[in-house]
Amino acid sequence: DGGITQSPKYLFRKEGQNVTLSCEQNLNHDAMYWYRQDPGQGLRLIYYSQIVNDFQKGDIAEGYSVSREKKESFPLTVTSAQKNPTAFYLCASTPGLENYGYTFGSGTRLTVV
Amino acid sequence: ILNVEQSPQSLHVQEGDSTNFTCSFPSSNFYALHWYRWETAKSPKALFVMTLNGDEKKKGRISATLNTKEGYSYLYIKGSQPEDSATYLCAPRIGSSNTGKLIFGQGTTLQVKP
């Protein structure tokens, strides 16, 4: 079955360390997105990519970085510059065509210890 | 900052009850409205994508309406079942099809008691 795989499901990081969250899709979707969820808030967009080798900042990009070297993969690095990284992170993709719903992964919960 | 409001924040109903939630969003530069259903420990799943004022979409017992002029959408569930228990997210797409982004509300959490 086609879908989006996020790994790991749970991640613990020491303060001051960078950590990379994986997102892989086999749906042949052009566009991929990273969202962050905090308690009581809606999903907030971190970064998105509409095509390989191109990506744009979302609303809360500070302290994060991404790459899109392959169509299937859109890893997110949470750097030590991110002041409050503990959160639930969701990856999503769409075909890039109009009026298609997003397909989401199952998420990674990052905790800074 | 564009504001998307969903109400109520949470809802408890008995099996068989019908229920509805509201999503309010800025009506300017509107492009599309998405509804998602997010069950605990699973990933959000797309329910509807609506674009036209007056649009109404239906999937089984769940339906949604859209008013783009006043900036709101309703989601209805007829005869709620325990398996309908989930958080329902709405997300308008503001801006053009190429540059518009989804802006998510905080969701309405529905609990259906058997």
Tab-separated table of C-alpha atoms in Angstrom:
chain	number	residue	atom	x	y	z
A	1	ASP	CA	0.000	0.000	0.000
A	2	GLY	CA	1.209	3.503	-0.784
A	3	GLY	CA	1.666	5.946	2.031
A	4	ILE	CA	3.926	8.160	4.102
A	5	THR	CA	6.337	6.747	6.640
A	6	GLN	CA	7.707	8.856	9.442
A	7	SER	CA	10.438	7.620	11.694
A	8	PRO	CA	11.105	7.311	14.491
A	9	LYS	CA	7.775	7.449	16.286
A	10	TYR	CA	9.393	8.784	19.460
A	11	LEU	CA	12.652	10.705	19.680
A	12	PHE	CA	14.552	12.072	22.621
A	13	ARG	CA	17.186	14.728	22.203
A	14	LYS	CA	19.559	16.392	24.568
A	15	GLU	CA	19.613	20.155	24.598
A	16	GLY	CA	22.138	21.563	22.137
A	17	GLN	CA	21.936	18.621	19.749
A	18	ASN	CA	20.623	18.601	16.216
A	19	VAL	CA	18.226	15.806	15.293
A	20	THR	CA	16.766	14.709	11.950
A	21	LEU	CA	13.228	13.419	11.466
A	22	SER	CA	12.616	11.171	8.493
A	23	CYS	CA	9.675	11.392	6.073
A	24	GLU	CA	9.398	9.048	3.085
A	25	GLN	CA	6.489	8.646	0.661
A	26	ASN	CA	5.858	6.155	-2.137
A	27	LEU	CA	2.815	7.923	-3.544
A	28	ASN	CA	4.719	9.726	-6.306
A	29	HIS	CA	3.510	13.020	-4.820
A	30	ASP	CA	5.270	16.214	-5.868
A	31	ALA	CA	4.532	18.355	-2.810
A	32	MET	CA	5.599	17.591	0.766
A	33	TYR	CA	5.060	19.475	4.012
A	34	TRP	CA	6.204	19.529	7.632
A	35	TYR	CA	3.823	20.606	10.382
A	36	ARG	CA	4.246	20.988	14.102
A	37	GLN	CA	1.514	20.458	16.678
A	38	ASP	CA	1.536	21.922	20.184
A	39	PRO	CA	-1.206	21.394	22.780
A	40	GLY	CA	-4.265	23.562	22.146
A	41	GLN	CA	-2.995	24.826	18.803
A	42	GLY	CA	-3.678	23.999	15.196
A	43	LEU	CA	-1.040	22.412	13.001
A	44	ARG	CA	1.563	25.017	12.033
A	45	LEU	CA	3.558	24.857	8.819
A	46	ILE	CA	7.345	24.641	9.193
A	47	TYR	CA	8.584	24.037	5.648
A	48	TYR	CA	7.167	22.827	2.372
A	49	SER	CA	8.478	21.651	-0.964
A	50	GLN	CA	6.533	21.624	-4.216
A	51	ILE	CA	9.249	20.025	-6.311
A	52	VAL	CA	12.583	18.251	-5.926
A	53	ASN	CA	15.523	20.519	-5.020
A	54	ASP	CA	13.220	23.366	-4.025
A	55	PHE	CA	11.575	24.258	-0.712
A	56	GLN	CA	10.047	27.265	1.034
A	57	LYS	CA	9.779	28.431	4.614
A	58	GLY	CA	6.459	28.109	6.328
A	59	ASP	CA	5.179	30.149	9.240
A	60	ILE	CA	7.587	28.846	11.893
A	61	ALA	CA	10.792	27.909	10.026
A	62	GLU	CA	13.280	29.387	12.486
A	63	GLY	CA	15.508	26.713	14.014
A	64	TYR	CA	14.618	24.115	11.388
A	65	SER	CA	16.163	23.030	8.094
A	66	VAL	CA	15.059	20.671	5.310
A	67	SER	CA	16.298	19.131	2.092
A	68	ARG	CA	14.524	17.652	-0.927
A	69	GLU	CA	17.130	15.735	-2.902
A	70	LYS	CA	14.709	12.972	-3.889
A	71	LYS	CA	11.013	13.101	-4.673
A	72	GLU	CA	10.274	10.442	-2.068
A	73	SER	CA	12.120	12.007	0.845
A	74	PHE	CA	11.776	15.245	2.827
A	75	PRO	CA	13.812	15.056	6.049
A	76	LEU	CA	13.471	17.744	8.722
A	77	THR	CA	16.405	18.733	10.942
A	78	VAL	CA	15.614	20.338	14.256
A	79	THR	CA	18.669	22.377	15.118
A	80	SER	CA	19.942	23.577	18.463
A	81	ALA	CA	18.711	27.046	17.439
A	82	GLN	CA	15.091	25.936	17.849
A	83	LYS	CA	14.199	27.307	21.271
A	84	ASN	CA	11.270	25.036	22.053
A	85	PRO	CA	11.587	21.855	19.994
A	86	THR	CA	9.482	19.525	22.147
A	87	ALA	CA	6.392	18.887	20.015
A	88	PHE	CA	4.592	16.453	17.731
A	89	TYR	CA	5.756	16.650	14.102
A	90	LEU	CA	3.640	15.603	11.129
A	91	CYS	CA	4.735	15.156	7.538
A	92	ALA	CA	2.250	15.340	4.655
A	93	SER	CA	2.200	15.122	0.885
A	94	THR	CA	-0.088	15.897	-2.047
A	95	PRO	CA	0.116	15.234	-5.777
A	96	GLY	CA	0.601	18.973	-6.223
A	97	LEU	CA	-2.620	19.201	-8.194
A	98	GLU	CA	-5.439	21.465	-7.135
A	99	ASN	CA	-8.158	20.310	-4.784
A	100	TYR	CA	-6.466	17.187	-3.473
A	101	GLY	CA	-6.483	16.411	0.201
A	102	TYR	CA	-3.211	15.915	2.017
A	103	THR	CA	-1.917	12.458	2.949
A	104	PHE	CA	-0.323	12.513	6.400
A	105	GLY	CA	2.228	10.330	8.129
A	106	SER	CA	1.656	9.052	11.646
A	107	GLY	CA	3.976	11.603	13.227
A	108	THR	CA	7.101	11.814	15.372
A	109	ARG	CA	6.986	12.970	18.968
A	110	LEU	CA	10.194	14.792	19.842
A	111	THR	CA	11.133	15.405	23.457
A	112	VAL	CA	14.125	17.439	24.563
A	113	VAL	CA	15.631	16.111	27.776
B	1	ILE	CA	-1.841	36.268	11.302
B	2	LEU	CA	-4.816	34.538	9.685
B	3	ASN	CA	-7.231	33.090	12.215
B	4	VAL	CA	-9.196	29.875	11.798
B	5	GLU	CA	-11.692	29.169	14.559
B	6	GLN	CA	-13.365	25.839	15.186
B	7	SER	CA	-16.222	25.423	17.632
B	8	PRO	CA	-16.940	23.792	19.885
B	9	GLN	CA	-13.487	22.743	21.044
B	10	SER	CA	-14.889	19.416	22.289
B	11	LEU	CA	-18.187	17.613	22.197
B	12	HIS	CA	-19.625	14.566	23.966
B	13	VAL	CA	-22.722	12.962	22.453
B	14	GLN	CA	-24.628	9.708	22.810
B	15	GLU	CA	-24.632	7.077	20.100
B	16	GLY	CA	-27.372	7.910	17.620
B	17	ASP	CA	-27.278	11.674	18.223
B	18	SER	CA	-26.703	13.952	15.263
B	19	THR	CA	-24.172	16.716	15.688
B	20	ASN	CA	-22.480	19.555	13.863
B	21	PHE	CA	-19.366	21.703	14.185
B	22	THR	CA	-18.371	25.072	12.805
B	23	CYS	CA	-15.235	26.315	11.089
B	24	SER	CA	-14.792	30.097	10.640
B	25	PHE	CA	-12.077	31.523	8.427
B	26	PRO	CA	-11.088	34.753	6.641
B	27	SER	CA	-13.230	35.089	3.507
B	28	SER	CA	-10.724	37.174	1.527
B	29	ASN	CA	-8.312	35.371	-0.828
B	30	PHE	CA	-10.147	32.109	-0.187
B	31	TYR	CA	-9.209	29.237	-2.440
B	32	ALA	CA	-10.400	25.970	-0.859
B	33	LEU	CA	-11.523	24.445	2.431
B	34	HIS	CA	-10.288	21.058	3.662
B	35	TRP	CA	-11.810	18.886	6.386
B	36	TYR	CA	-9.769	16.126	8.052
B	37	ARG	CA	-10.599	13.463	10.575
B	38	TRP	CA	-7.898	12.516	13.083
B	39	GLU	CA	-8.400	9.420	15.201
B	40	THR	CA	-6.209	8.853	18.250
B	41	ALA	CA	-2.870	7.182	17.426
B	42	LYS	CA	-3.543	7.417	13.691
B	43	SER	CA	-2.742	9.953	11.007
B	44	PRO	CA	-5.219	12.628	9.860
B	45	LYS	CA	-7.356	11.507	6.923
B	46	ALA	CA	-8.908	13.829	4.343
B	47	LEU	CA	-12.712	13.965	4.410
B	48	PHE	CA	-13.597	16.746	1.994
B	49	VAL	CA	-12.036	19.443	-0.149
B	50	MET	CA	-14.519	22.182	-1.029
B	51	THR	CA	-14.044	25.212	-3.215
B	52	LEU	CA	-17.343	26.740	-4.340
B	53	ASN	CA	-19.694	28.908	-2.323
B	54	GLY	CA	-22.740	26.827	-1.497
B	55	ASP	CA	-20.847	23.562	-2.005
B	56	GLU	CA	-22.202	20.586	-0.124
B	57	LYS	CA	-20.330	17.282	0.084
B	58	LYS	CA	-21.356	13.994	1.637
B	59	LYS	CA	-19.589	10.786	2.619
B	60	GLY	CA	-21.873	8.271	4.298
B	61	ARG	CA	-23.308	9.894	7.426
B	62	ILE	CA	-20.942	12.871	7.274
B	63	SER	CA	-21.645	15.966	5.227
B	64	ALA	CA	-20.237	19.476	4.965
B	65	THR	CA	-21.387	22.826	3.623
B	66	LEU	CA	-19.393	25.874	2.625
B	67	ASN	CA	-20.108	29.615	2.680
B	68	THR	CA	-17.135	31.449	1.208
B	69	LYS	CA	-18.735	34.888	1.306
B	70	GLU	CA	-19.137	34.923	5.066
B	71	GLY	CA	-16.224	32.589	5.767
B	72	TYR	CA	-17.642	29.496	7.434
B	73	SER	CA	-18.170	25.790	6.929
B	74	TYR	CA	-20.323	23.315	8.837
B	75	LEU	CA	-19.594	19.620	9.305
B	76	TYR	CA	-22.595	17.422	10.135
B	77	ILE	CA	-22.615	13.873	11.443
B	78	LYS	CA	-25.962	12.096	11.319
B	79	GLY	CA	-26.603	9.330	13.845
B	80	SER	CA	-23.167	9.425	15.518
B	81	GLN	CA	-21.450	6.100	16.171
B	82	PRO	CA	-18.577	5.356	18.587
B	83	GLU	CA	-16.251	4.949	15.592
B	84	ASP	CA	-16.901	8.618	14.731
B	85	SER	CA	-14.940	9.600	17.846
B	86	ALA	CA	-12.022	11.670	16.576
B	87	THR	CA	-10.719	15.196	16.231
B	88	TYR	CA	-12.069	16.984	13.176
B	89	LEU	CA	-9.776	19.588	11.627
B	90	CYS	CA	-10.692	22.248	9.132
B	91	ALA	CA	-8.091	24.037	7.036
B	92	PRO	CA	-8.785	26.797	4.539
B	93	ARG	CA	-6.360	27.338	1.712
B	94	ILE	CA	-5.797	31.048	1.443
B	95	GLY	CA	-4.158	32.528	-1.642
B	96	SER	CA	-3.573	31.162	-5.125
B	97	SER	CA	-3.351	27.521	-6.040
B	98	ASN	CA	0.421	27.814	-6.457
B	99	THR	CA	1.317	29.736	-3.343
B	100	GLY	CA	-1.635	29.203	-1.034
B	101	LYS	CA	-1.064	27.209	2.109
B	102	LEU	CA	-3.402	25.329	4.401
B	103	ILE	CA	-4.061	27.046	7.731
B	104	PHE	CA	-5.365	24.590	10.302
B	105	GLY	CA	-7.836	25.272	13.061
B	106	GLN	CA	-7.217	23.697	16.464
B	107	GLY	CA	-9.905	21.092	15.845
B	108	THR	CA	-13.145	19.857	17.393
B	109	THR	CA	-12.780	16.663	19.424
B	110	LEU	CA	-15.857	14.455	19.298
B	111	GLN	CA	-16.491	11.667	21.791
B	112	VAL	CA	-19.445	9.376	21.049
B	113	LYS	CA	-20.627	7.293	23.995
B	114	PRO	CA	-22.210	3.896	23.272
